[in-house]
PDB file of C-alpha atoms in Angstrom:
ATOM      1  CA  MET P   1     -31.148 -22.472  26.022  1.00 54.00           C
ATOM      2  CA  LYS P   2     -29.043 -21.360  28.762  1.00 51.00           C
ATOM      3  CA  HIS P   3     -26.628 -24.279  28.132  1.00 53.00           C
ATOM      4  CA  LYS P   4     -26.327 -23.987  24.749  1.00 51.00           C
ATOM      5  CA  LEU P   5     -25.471 -20.413  25.282  1.00 52.00           C
ATOM      6  CA  THR P   6     -22.817 -21.379  27.659  1.00 56.00           C
ATOM      7  CA  LEU P   7     -21.581 -24.090  25.215  1.00 50.00           C
ATOM      8  CA  ALA P   8     -20.744 -21.415  22.482  1.00 50.00           C
ATOM      9  CA  LEU P   9     -19.200 -19.207  24.908  1.00 51.00           C
ATOM     10  CA  VAL P  10     -17.114 -21.901  26.294  1.00 47.00           C
ATOM     11  CA  ALA P  11     -16.308 -22.582  22.572  1.00 46.00           C
ATOM     12  CA  PHE P  12     -15.304 -19.181  21.648  1.00 49.00           C
ATOM     13  CA  LEU P  13     -13.006 -18.572  24.802  1.00 48.00           C
ATOM     14  CA  ILE P  14     -11.139 -21.849  23.931  1.00 48.00           C
ATOM     15  CA  GLY P  15     -10.690 -20.410  20.614  1.00 49.00           C
ATOM     16  CA  PHE P  16      -9.767 -16.752  21.468  1.00 49.00           C
ATOM     17  CA  SER P  17      -7.699 -18.199  24.231  1.00 51.00           C
ATOM     18  CA  ALA P  18      -5.627 -20.429  21.716  1.00 50.00           C
ATOM     19  CA  PHE P  19      -5.017 -17.069  19.372  1.00 50.00           C
ATOM     20  CA  ALA P  20      -4.625 -15.028  22.554  1.00 57.00           C
ATOM     21  CA  GLN P  21      -1.046 -17.089  22.856  1.00 80.00           C
ATOM     22  CA  GLU P  22       0.102 -13.902  20.866  1.00 93.00           C
ATOM     23  CA  SER P  23       2.678 -14.103  17.885  1.00 97.00           C
ATOM     24  CA  LYS P  24       6.380 -12.916  18.547  1.00 97.00           C
ATOM     25  CA  VAL P  25       8.903 -10.768  16.247  1.00 98.00           C
ATOM     26  CA  PHE P  26      12.654 -10.382  16.804  1.00 98.00           C
ATOM     27  CA  ASP P  27      14.572  -8.244  14.545  1.00 97.00           C
ATOM     28  CA  ASN P  28      17.982  -8.267  15.909  1.00 96.00           C
ATOM     29  CA  LEU P  29      19.180 -11.908  15.824  1.00 98.00           C
ATOM     30  CA  SER P  30      22.375 -13.240  14.543  1.00 98.00           C
ATOM     31  CA  LEU P  31      24.206 -15.907  13.408  1.00 98.00           C
ATOM     32  CA  PRO P  32      27.940 -16.801  12.480  1.00 98.00           C
ATOM     33  CA  SER P  33      28.692 -17.316   9.129  1.00 98.00           C
ATOM     34  CA  LYS P  34      32.234 -18.682   8.154  1.00 98.00           C
ATOM     35  CA  ILE P  35      31.669 -18.025   4.545  1.00 98.00           C
ATOM     36  CA  LEU P  36      31.339 -14.278   4.875  1.00 98.00           C
ATOM     37  CA  SER P  37      33.288 -14.020   7.580  1.00 97.00           C
ATOM     38  CA  MET P  38      31.352 -11.952  10.156  1.00 97.00           C
ATOM     39  CA  ASP P  39      27.779 -12.617  12.293  1.00 98.00           C
ATOM     40  CA  ARG P  40      24.880 -12.153  10.042  1.00 98.00           C
ATOM     41  CA  LYS P  41      21.454 -10.435  11.418  1.00 98.00           C
ATOM     42  CA  PHE P  42      18.209 -11.568  10.639  1.00 98.00           C
ATOM     43  CA  ALA P  43      14.451 -11.081  11.964  1.00 98.00           C
ATOM     44  CA  ILE P  44      11.724 -13.631  12.521  1.00 98.00           C
ATOM     45  CA  TYR P  45       8.102 -13.596  13.003  1.00 98.00           C
ATOM     46  CA  LEU P  46       6.775 -16.822  15.278  1.00 98.00           C
ATOM     47  CA  PRO P  47       3.333 -17.660  14.825  1.00 98.00           C
ATOM     48  CA  PRO P  48       0.687 -17.174  17.827  1.00 97.00           C
ATOM     49  CA  GLY P  49       0.744 -20.800  19.875  1.00 94.00           C
ATOM     50  CA  TYR P  50       4.727 -21.290  18.799  1.00 96.00           C
ATOM     51  CA  GLU P  51       5.810 -21.108  22.606  1.00 92.00           C
ATOM     52  CA  SER P  52       2.930 -23.170  24.013  1.00 92.00           C
ATOM     53  CA  SER P  53       2.991 -25.808  21.593  1.00 92.00           C
ATOM     54  CA  GLN P  54       5.622 -28.499  20.294  1.00 92.00           C
ATOM     55  CA  ARG P  55       4.382 -28.772  16.571  1.00 95.00           C
ATOM     56  CA  SER P  56       6.501 -27.940  13.611  1.00 97.00           C
ATOM     57  CA  TYR P  57       5.634 -24.986  11.224  1.00 98.00           C
ATOM     58  CA  PRO P  58       6.094 -24.548   7.564  1.00 98.00           C
ATOM     59  CA  VAL P  59       8.569 -21.631   6.715  1.00 98.00           C
ATOM     60  CA  LEU P  60       8.376 -18.602   4.454  1.00 98.00           C
ATOM     61  CA  TYR P  61      11.860 -16.577   3.825  1.00 98.00           C
ATOM     62  CA  LEU P  62      10.986 -13.118   3.165  1.00 98.00           C
ATOM     63  CA  LEU P  63      13.782 -10.986   1.468  1.00 98.00           C
ATOM     64  CA  HIS P  64      13.861  -7.170   1.588  1.00 98.00           C
ATOM     65  CA  GLY P  65      14.416  -4.684  -0.564  1.00 97.00           C
ATOM     66  CA  GLY P  66      17.754  -2.310  -1.492  1.00 96.00           C
ATOM     67  CA  GLY P  67      18.288   0.116   0.805  1.00 93.00           C
ATOM     68  CA  ASP P  68      16.528  -1.854   3.495  1.00 97.00           C
ATOM     69  CA  ASP P  69      17.916  -4.938   6.296  1.00 97.00           C
ATOM     70  CA  GLN P  70      16.253  -7.321   8.489  1.00 98.00           C
ATOM     71  CA  THR P  71      13.797  -4.855   9.907  1.00 97.00           C
ATOM     72  CA  GLY P  72      12.209  -3.903   6.708  1.00 97.00           C
ATOM     73  CA  TRP P  73       9.351  -6.501   6.164  1.00 98.00           C
ATOM     74  CA  VAL P  74       8.649  -5.417  10.103  1.00 98.00           C
ATOM     75  CA  GLN P  75       9.298  -2.248  10.313  1.00 97.00           C
ATOM     76  CA  PHE P  76       7.406  -0.729   7.380  1.00 97.00           C
ATOM     77  CA  GLY P  77       5.941  -4.114   5.892  1.00 97.00           C
ATOM     78  CA  GLU P  78       3.746  -4.614   9.079  1.00 98.00           C
ATOM     79  CA  VAL P  79       4.561  -8.492   9.072  1.00 98.00           C
ATOM     80  CA  GLN P  80       3.374  -9.405  12.505  1.00 98.00           C
ATOM     81  CA  HIS P  81       0.070  -7.517  11.893  1.00 98.00           C
ATOM     82  CA  ILE P  82      -0.548  -8.690   8.564  1.00 98.00           C
ATOM     83  CA  ALA P  83       0.227 -12.456   9.246  1.00 98.00           C
ATOM     84  CA  ASP P  84      -1.516 -12.232  12.401  1.00 98.00           C
ATOM     85  CA  LYS P  85      -4.711 -11.340  10.529  1.00 98.00           C
ATOM     86  CA  ALA P  86      -4.273 -13.591   7.950  1.00 98.00           C
ATOM     87  CA  ILE P  87      -4.074 -16.745  10.281  1.00 97.00           C
ATOM     88  CA  ARG P  88      -6.868 -15.589  12.523  1.00 97.00           C
ATOM     89  CA  GLU P  89      -9.163 -14.902   9.247  1.00 96.00           C
ATOM     90  CA  GLY P  90      -8.055 -18.640   7.820  1.00 95.00           C
ATOM     91  CA  ILE P  91      -6.491 -17.620   4.339  1.00 96.00           C
ATOM     92  CA  ALA P  92      -3.174 -18.378   5.763  1.00 97.00           C
ATOM     93  CA  THR P  93      -1.724 -21.399   8.112  1.00 97.00           C
ATOM     94  CA  PRO P  94       0.516 -20.771  10.849  1.00 97.00           C
ATOM     95  CA  MET P  95       3.950 -20.311   9.556  1.00 98.00           C
ATOM     96  CA  ILE P  96       7.376 -19.005  10.590  1.00 98.00           C
ATOM     97  CA  ILE P  97       8.443 -15.833   8.850  1.00 98.00           C
ATOM     98  CA  VAL P  98      12.346 -15.807   8.134  1.00 98.00           C
ATOM     99  CA  MET P  99      13.711 -12.259   7.125  1.00 98.00           C
ATOM    100  CA  PRO P 100      17.792 -12.256   6.653  1.00 98.00           C
ATOM    101  CA  ASP P 101      19.767  -9.218   6.358  1.00 98.00           C
ATOM    102  CA  ALA P 102      21.313  -8.922   2.571  1.00 98.00           C
ATOM    103  CA  ASN P 103      22.455  -5.221   3.659  1.00 97.00           C
ATOM    104  CA  THR P 104      25.953  -5.362   5.476  1.00 95.00           C
ATOM    105  CA  GLY P 105      29.281  -5.803   3.836  1.00 92.00           C
ATOM    106  CA  ARG P 106      28.259  -5.799   0.476  1.00 93.00           C
ATOM    107  CA  ARG P 107      24.230  -5.302  -0.757  1.00 95.00           C
ATOM    108  CA  GLY P 108      22.698  -8.093  -2.516  1.00 96.00           C
ATOM    109  CA  TYR P 109      21.600 -11.676  -2.511  1.00 98.00           C
ATOM    110  CA  PHE P 110      24.129 -13.305  -4.740  1.00 97.00           C
ATOM    111  CA  ASN P 111      27.733 -14.220  -5.143  1.00 96.00           C
ATOM    112  CA  ASP P 112      29.842 -11.391  -6.418  1.00 95.00           C
ATOM    113  CA  VAL P 113      31.553 -11.641  -9.949  1.00 94.00           C
ATOM    114  CA  ASN P 114      34.649 -12.815  -8.550  1.00 94.00           C
ATOM    115  CA  ASN P 115      33.031 -15.221  -6.117  1.00 93.00           C
ATOM    116  CA  GLU P 116      34.866 -13.304  -3.188  1.00 94.00           C
ATOM    117  CA  TRP P 117      31.746 -12.397  -1.367  1.00 96.00           C
ATOM    118  CA  ARG P 118      29.561 -15.570  -1.486  1.00 97.00           C
ATOM    119  CA  TYR P 119      26.202 -14.630  -0.051  1.00 98.00           C
ATOM    120  CA  GLU P 120      24.262 -16.921  -2.257  1.00 98.00           C
ATOM    121  CA  ASP P 121      26.239 -19.547  -0.752  1.00 98.00           C
ATOM    122  CA  PHE P 122      25.624 -18.387   2.835  1.00 98.00           C
ATOM    123  CA  PHE P 123      22.153 -18.599   2.099  1.00 98.00           C
ATOM    124  CA  PHE P 124      21.929 -22.405   1.316  1.00 98.00           C
ATOM    125  CA  GLU P 125      24.714 -23.605   3.121  1.00 98.00           C
ATOM    126  CA  GLU P 126      24.473 -21.842   6.611  1.00 98.00           C
ATOM    127  CA  PHE P 127      21.699 -19.631   6.834  1.00 98.00           C
ATOM    128  CA  ILE P 128      18.752 -22.057   6.174  1.00 98.00           C
ATOM    129  CA  PRO P 129      20.683 -25.284   7.926  1.00 98.00           C
ATOM    130  CA  GLU P 130      20.936 -22.895  10.879  1.00 98.00           C
ATOM    131  CA  ILE P 131      17.279 -21.706  11.040  1.00 98.00           C
ATOM    132  CA  GLU P 132      15.743 -25.095  10.509  1.00 97.00           C
ATOM    133  CA  LYS P 133      17.670 -26.122  13.078  1.00 97.00           C
ATOM    134  CA  ARG P 134      17.063 -23.152  15.682  1.00 97.00           C
ATOM    135  CA  TYR P 135      13.421 -23.347  15.144  1.00 98.00           C
ATOM    136  CA  ARG P 136      10.834 -25.797  14.884  1.00 98.00           C
ATOM    137  CA  ILE P 137      10.526 -25.936  11.052  1.00 98.00           C
ATOM    138  CA  LYS P 138       9.366 -28.196   8.845  1.00 96.00           C
ATOM    139  CA  ALA P 139      12.605 -28.757   6.721  1.00 95.00           C
ATOM    140  CA  GLU P 140      11.611 -30.103   3.543  1.00 95.00           C
ATOM    141  CA  LYS P 141      10.569 -28.672   0.008  1.00 96.00           C
ATOM    142  CA  ARG P 142       6.744 -28.912   0.604  1.00 96.00           C
ATOM    143  CA  PHE P 143       7.026 -26.597   3.294  1.00 97.00           C
ATOM    144  CA  ARG P 144       9.456 -24.223   2.515  1.00 98.00           C
ATOM    145  CA  ALA P 145       8.545 -21.078   0.065  1.00 98.00           C
ATOM    146  CA  ILE P 146      10.248 -17.482  -0.590  1.00 98.00           C
ATOM    147  CA  ALA P 147       9.179 -13.875  -1.450  1.00 98.00           C
ATOM    148  CA  GLY P 148      10.447 -10.854  -1.340  1.00 98.00           C
ATOM    149  CA  LEU P 149      10.358  -6.956  -3.461  1.00 98.00           C
ATOM    150  CA  SER P 150      12.173  -5.544  -5.581  1.00 98.00           C
ATOM    151  CA  MET P 151      15.640  -6.473  -5.047  1.00 98.00           C
ATOM    152  CA  GLY P 152      14.567  -9.303  -2.891  1.00 98.00           C
ATOM    153  CA  GLY P 153      11.937 -10.100  -5.489  1.00 98.00           C
ATOM    154  CA  GLY P 154      15.325 -10.525  -7.956  1.00 98.00           C
ATOM    155  CA  GLY P 155      16.539 -12.590  -5.237  1.00 98.00           C
ATOM    156  CA  THR P 156      13.274 -14.865  -4.714  1.00 98.00           C
ATOM    157  CA  PHE P 157      13.362 -15.476  -8.637  1.00 98.00           C
ATOM    158  CA  PHE P 158      16.716 -16.665  -9.113  1.00 98.00           C
ATOM    159  CA  TYR P 159      17.202 -18.338  -5.862  1.00 98.00           C
ATOM    160  CA  ALA P 160      13.885 -20.183  -6.829  1.00 98.00           C
ATOM    161  CA  MET P 161      15.350 -20.725 -10.227  1.00 98.00           C
ATOM    162  CA  HIS P 162      19.134 -21.683  -9.161  1.00 98.00           C
ATOM    163  CA  HIS P 163      17.581 -24.309  -6.321  1.00 98.00           C
ATOM    164  CA  PRO P 164      14.253 -25.150  -7.172  1.00 98.00           C
ATOM    165  CA  GLU P 165      14.211 -28.594  -5.184  1.00 98.00           C
ATOM    166  CA  MET P 166      14.299 -26.267  -2.136  1.00 98.00           C
ATOM    167  CA  PHE P 167      10.935 -24.335  -2.437  1.00 98.00           C
ATOM    168  CA  SER P 168       7.481 -25.341  -2.951  1.00 97.00           C
ATOM    169  CA  ALA P 169       6.489 -21.756  -3.948  1.00 98.00           C
ATOM    170  CA  ALA P 170       8.290 -18.509  -5.148  1.00 98.00           C
ATOM    171  CA  CYS P 171       6.328 -15.089  -4.775  1.00 98.00           C
ATOM    172  CA  PRO P 172       8.522 -12.079  -6.246  1.00 98.00           C
ATOM    173  CA  LEU P 173       7.397  -8.707  -5.903  1.00 98.00           C
ATOM    174  CA  SER P 174       8.022  -6.165  -8.010  1.00 98.00           C
ATOM    175  CA  ALA P 175      11.184  -7.786  -8.866  1.00 98.00           C
ATOM    176  CA  ALA P 176      14.480  -6.339 -10.027  1.00 96.00           C
ATOM    177  CA  LEU P 177      14.796  -8.241 -13.089  1.00 94.00           C
ATOM    178  CA  ARG P 178      16.222  -6.203 -15.874  1.00 80.00           C
ATOM    179  CA  ASN P 179      17.437  -7.961 -18.675  1.00 85.00           C
ATOM    180  CA  ILE P 180      20.252  -6.143 -20.570  1.00 89.00           C
ATOM    181  CA  SER P 181      22.479  -7.381 -22.707  1.00 91.00           C
ATOM    182  CA  PHE P 182      26.111  -8.957 -22.195  1.00 92.00           C
ATOM    183  CA  GLU P 183      27.866  -5.871 -23.716  1.00 92.00           C
ATOM    184  CA  ASP P 184      25.975  -3.330 -21.536  1.00 92.00           C
ATOM    185  CA  TYR P 185      26.496  -5.854 -18.786  1.00 92.00           C
ATOM    186  CA  LYS P 186      30.071  -5.335 -19.210  1.00 92.00           C
ATOM    187  CA  LYS P 187      29.839  -1.535 -19.571  1.00 91.00           C
ATOM    188  CA  GLY P 188      27.998  -1.194 -16.370  1.00 91.00           C
ATOM    189  CA  LEU P 189      30.580  -3.403 -14.565  1.00 92.00           C
ATOM    190  CA  ALA P 190      33.633  -0.854 -16.243  1.00 91.00           C
ATOM    191  CA  GLU P 191      31.587   2.224 -15.165  1.00 91.00           C
ATOM    192  CA  ASN P 192      31.431   1.068 -11.674  1.00 88.00           C
ATOM    193  CA  LYS P 193      35.196   0.152 -11.845  1.00 89.00           C
ATOM    194  CA  VAL P 194      34.432  -3.597 -10.848  1.00 91.00           C
ATOM    195  CA  GLU P 195      37.544  -5.601 -11.984  1.00 91.00           C
ATOM    196  CA  VAL P 196      36.874  -8.507 -13.627  1.00 93.00           C
ATOM    197  CA  LYS P 197      39.522 -11.105 -12.097  1.00 91.00           C
ATOM    198  CA  ASN P 198      38.801 -14.205 -14.319  1.00 91.00           C
ATOM    199  CA  PRO P 199      37.286 -12.779 -17.592  1.00 91.00           C
ATOM    200  CA  SER P 200      36.402 -16.498 -18.944  1.00 92.00           C
ATOM    201  CA  THR P 201      33.631 -16.617 -16.286  1.00 93.00           C
ATOM    202  CA  LEU P 202      31.936 -13.642 -16.995  1.00 94.00           C
ATOM    203  CA  GLU P 203      29.477 -14.577 -19.602  1.00 93.00           C
ATOM    204  CA  ALA P 204      28.406 -17.599 -17.307  1.00 94.00           C
ATOM    205  CA  TYR P 205      27.921 -15.441 -14.305  1.00 94.00           C
ATOM    206  CA  TYR P 206      25.994 -12.807 -16.561  1.00 95.00           C
ATOM    207  CA  GLN P 207      23.559 -15.744 -17.782  1.00 94.00           C
ATOM    208  CA  ARG P 208      23.109 -17.069 -14.325  1.00 95.00           C
ATOM    209  CA  HIS P 209      21.786 -13.735 -13.299  1.00 95.00           C
ATOM    210  CA  ASN P 210      19.588 -12.726 -16.311  1.00 96.00           C
ATOM    211  CA  ALA P 211      16.174 -13.798 -15.498  1.00 96.00           C
ATOM    212  CA  LEU P 212      15.516 -14.588 -19.570  1.00 96.00           C
ATOM    213  CA  GLN P 213      18.572 -16.717 -20.175  1.00 94.00           C
ATOM    214  CA  GLN P 214      17.654 -18.742 -17.175  1.00 95.00           C
ATOM    215  CA  ILE P 215      14.432 -19.017 -18.292  1.00 97.00           C
ATOM    216  CA  ALA P 216      15.691 -20.680 -21.616  1.00 95.00           C
ATOM    217  CA  ALA P 217      18.283 -22.456 -19.715  1.00 94.00           C
ATOM    218  CA  ASN P 218      16.635 -23.980 -17.095  1.00 96.00           C
ATOM    219  CA  ASP P 219      14.660 -27.566 -17.203  1.00 97.00           C
ATOM    220  CA  PRO P 220      10.737 -26.964 -17.750  1.00 97.00           C
ATOM    221  CA  LYS P 221      10.482 -29.768 -15.110  1.00 97.00           C
ATOM    222  CA  ASP P 222      12.303 -28.037 -12.473  1.00 98.00           C
ATOM    223  CA  MET P 223      10.677 -24.926 -13.097  1.00 98.00           C
ATOM    224  CA  LYS P 224       6.848 -26.439 -12.657  1.00 98.00           C
ATOM    225  CA  SER P 225       8.037 -27.848  -9.828  1.00 97.00           C
ATOM    226  CA  VAL P 226       7.629 -24.489  -8.202  1.00 98.00           C
ATOM    227  CA  ARG P 227       4.480 -22.195  -7.707  1.00 98.00           C
ATOM    228  CA  TRP P 228       5.175 -19.053  -9.031  1.00 98.00           C
ATOM    229  CA  PHE P 229       3.470 -16.057  -7.833  1.00 98.00           C
ATOM    230  CA  PHE P 230       4.531 -12.735  -9.827  1.00 98.00           C
ATOM    231  CA  ASP P 231       2.963  -9.264  -8.287  1.00 98.00           C
ATOM    232  CA  CYS P 232       4.080  -5.699  -9.650  1.00 98.00           C
ATOM    233  CA  GLY P 233       2.495  -2.155  -9.944  1.00 97.00           C
ATOM    234  CA  ASP P 234       1.219  -0.653 -13.120  1.00 96.00           C
ATOM    235  CA  ASP P 235       3.525   2.367 -12.026  1.00 97.00           C
ATOM    236  CA  ASP P 236       6.282   0.537 -11.078  1.00 97.00           C
ATOM    237  CA  PHE P 237       9.407   1.403 -12.903  1.00 95.00           C
ATOM    238  CA  LEU P 238      10.429  -2.602 -13.019  1.00 96.00           C
ATOM    239  CA  TYR P 239       7.140  -3.366 -14.687  1.00 94.00           C
ATOM    240  CA  GLU P 240       8.932  -3.988 -18.068  1.00 95.00           C
ATOM    241  CA  GLY P 241      11.285  -7.088 -16.582  1.00 95.00           C
ATOM    242  CA  ASN P 242       8.263  -8.574 -14.819  1.00 97.00           C
ATOM    243  CA  SER P 243       6.083  -8.715 -17.719  1.00 96.00           C
ATOM    244  CA  LEU P 244       8.964 -10.032 -20.207  1.00 97.00           C
ATOM    245  CA  VAL P 245       9.474 -12.841 -17.478  1.00 97.00           C
ATOM    246  CA  HIS P 246       5.417 -13.718 -17.429  1.00 98.00           C
ATOM    247  CA  ILE P 247       5.867 -14.113 -21.423  1.00 97.00           C
ATOM    248  CA  GLU P 248       8.641 -16.337 -21.476  1.00 97.00           C
ATOM    249  CA  LEU P 249       7.291 -18.706 -19.139  1.00 98.00           C
ATOM    250  CA  ARG P 250       4.031 -18.474 -20.856  1.00 97.00           C
ATOM    251  CA  LYS P 251       5.884 -19.357 -24.092  1.00 97.00           C
ATOM    252  CA  LYS P 252       7.505 -22.273 -22.276  1.00 96.00           C
ATOM    253  CA  GLU P 253       4.207 -23.196 -20.305  1.00 97.00           C
ATOM    254  CA  ILE P 254       5.489 -22.832 -16.840  1.00 98.00           C
ATOM    255  CA  PRO P 255       2.491 -22.451 -14.662  1.00 98.00           C
ATOM    256  CA  HIS P 256       1.962 -19.064 -12.830  1.00 98.00           C
ATOM    257  CA  GLU P 257       0.022 -16.696 -11.169  1.00 98.00           C
ATOM    258  CA  PHE P 258       0.768 -12.756 -12.513  1.00 98.00           C
ATOM    259  CA  ARG P 259      -0.907  -9.923 -11.223  1.00 96.00           C
ATOM    260  CA  ILE P 260      -0.731  -6.240 -12.285  1.00 96.00           C
ATOM    261  CA  ARG P 261      -2.390  -4.087 -10.171  1.00 96.00           C
ATOM    262  CA  ASP P 262      -2.567  -0.265  -9.288  1.00 97.00           C
ATOM    263  CA  GLY P 263       0.272   1.047  -7.652  1.00 97.00           C
ATOM    264  CA  GLY P 264       3.480   1.759  -7.685  1.00 97.00           C
ATOM    265  CA  HIS P 265       7.137   0.878  -6.129  1.00 97.00           C
ATOM    266  CA  THR P 266       6.158   1.559  -2.283  1.00 97.00           C
ATOM    267  CA  TRP P 267       5.698   0.006   0.759  1.00 97.00           C
ATOM    268  CA  GLY P 268       1.795   0.449   0.497  1.00 97.00           C
ATOM    269  CA  TYR P 269       1.982  -1.942  -2.373  1.00 98.00           C
ATOM    270  CA  TRP P 270       4.066  -4.330  -1.064  1.00 98.00           C
ATOM    271  CA  ARG P 271       1.640  -4.380   2.355  1.00 98.00           C
ATOM    272  CA  THR P 272      -1.509  -5.129   0.111  1.00 97.00           C
ATOM    273  CA  SER P 273       0.588  -7.909  -1.615  1.00 98.00           C
ATOM    274  CA  LEU P 274       1.662  -9.723   1.490  1.00 98.00           C
ATOM    275  CA  PRO P 275      -1.695 -11.223   2.533  1.00 98.00           C
ATOM    276  CA  ASP P 276      -2.242 -12.828  -1.282  1.00 98.00           C
ATOM    277  CA  VAL P 277       1.410 -14.305  -0.838  1.00 98.00           C
ATOM    278  CA  LEU P 278       0.921 -15.455   2.571  1.00 98.00           C
ATOM    279  CA  SER P 279      -2.391 -17.019   1.038  1.00 97.00           C
ATOM    280  CA  PHE P 280      -0.602 -18.297  -1.801  1.00 98.00           C
ATOM    281  CA  VAL P 281       1.872 -19.982   0.044  1.00 98.00           C
ATOM    282  CA  SER P 282      -0.290 -21.179   2.322  1.00 97.00           C
ATOM    283  CA  GLU P 283      -1.992 -23.181  -0.500  1.00 95.00           C
ATOM    284  CA  GLY P 284       0.839 -25.523  -1.173  1.00 92.00           C
ATOM    285  CA  PHE P 285       1.710 -25.885   2.195  1.00 93.00           C
ATOM    286  CA  HIS P 286      -1.733 -27.869   2.721  1.00 85.00           C
ATOM    287  CA  GLN P 287      -1.593 -30.140  -0.705  1.00 62.00           C
ATOM    288  CA  ARG P 288      -1.404 -33.267  -0.843  1.00 55.00           C
TER     289      ARG P 288
END
């Protein structure tokens, strides 16, 4: 009996010791960008055991909403606590989580209408390559996922639509997916005094950033190559855009998960979404 207890204690201590190698979060890191002509900040979560192992990890790019920066998911989203718990309980695989800043210079995840502020180009041409060079990341589609809330939910949707070859899974949360008409879009630019330097490119730009237009235009095979997970509160002011996207994806027979839960456009809601996101992307990381 004593022998069995000793073995059980040793096994427990080994398991505890492995997890006792704590996760790390750094929220004020930066890298240079030639495209944006400035240094860009980011935050990163490194899972338990990262510093003591030599293994490479899958990666989740986690995008913040309007008004936040790279610290939003760290400070308000409690990403470290939630990810540690999900990994400890076995609902998520150990992964690196990268949180870029899209609030400095100009707010948003896209190139601007005149292609002078090229954030999306920066993200794919500079940010991802540099991150996956600095850290031990499995740099291939199968082990790369993206998620985000509100403005970052819109970024998640369009990034995966524009670059389906990059992500195994995309999880837009309370996503900014408004689907206004081209005429209303032009009115909005005029009201905000945005000068469009090349009007002949405006409609193509509008279509590239309109959710329903993207679903209509994109190759179903490409959309099906991404595992989709949508989550939006029933009291969220963005529920309509998310619901319309769900309906159009159903019509096109694009497999996806769609959740409407009790709640609004709040951090309380997104904190309860994150464990499901981590579990969902982990399922893709594990697929054979």
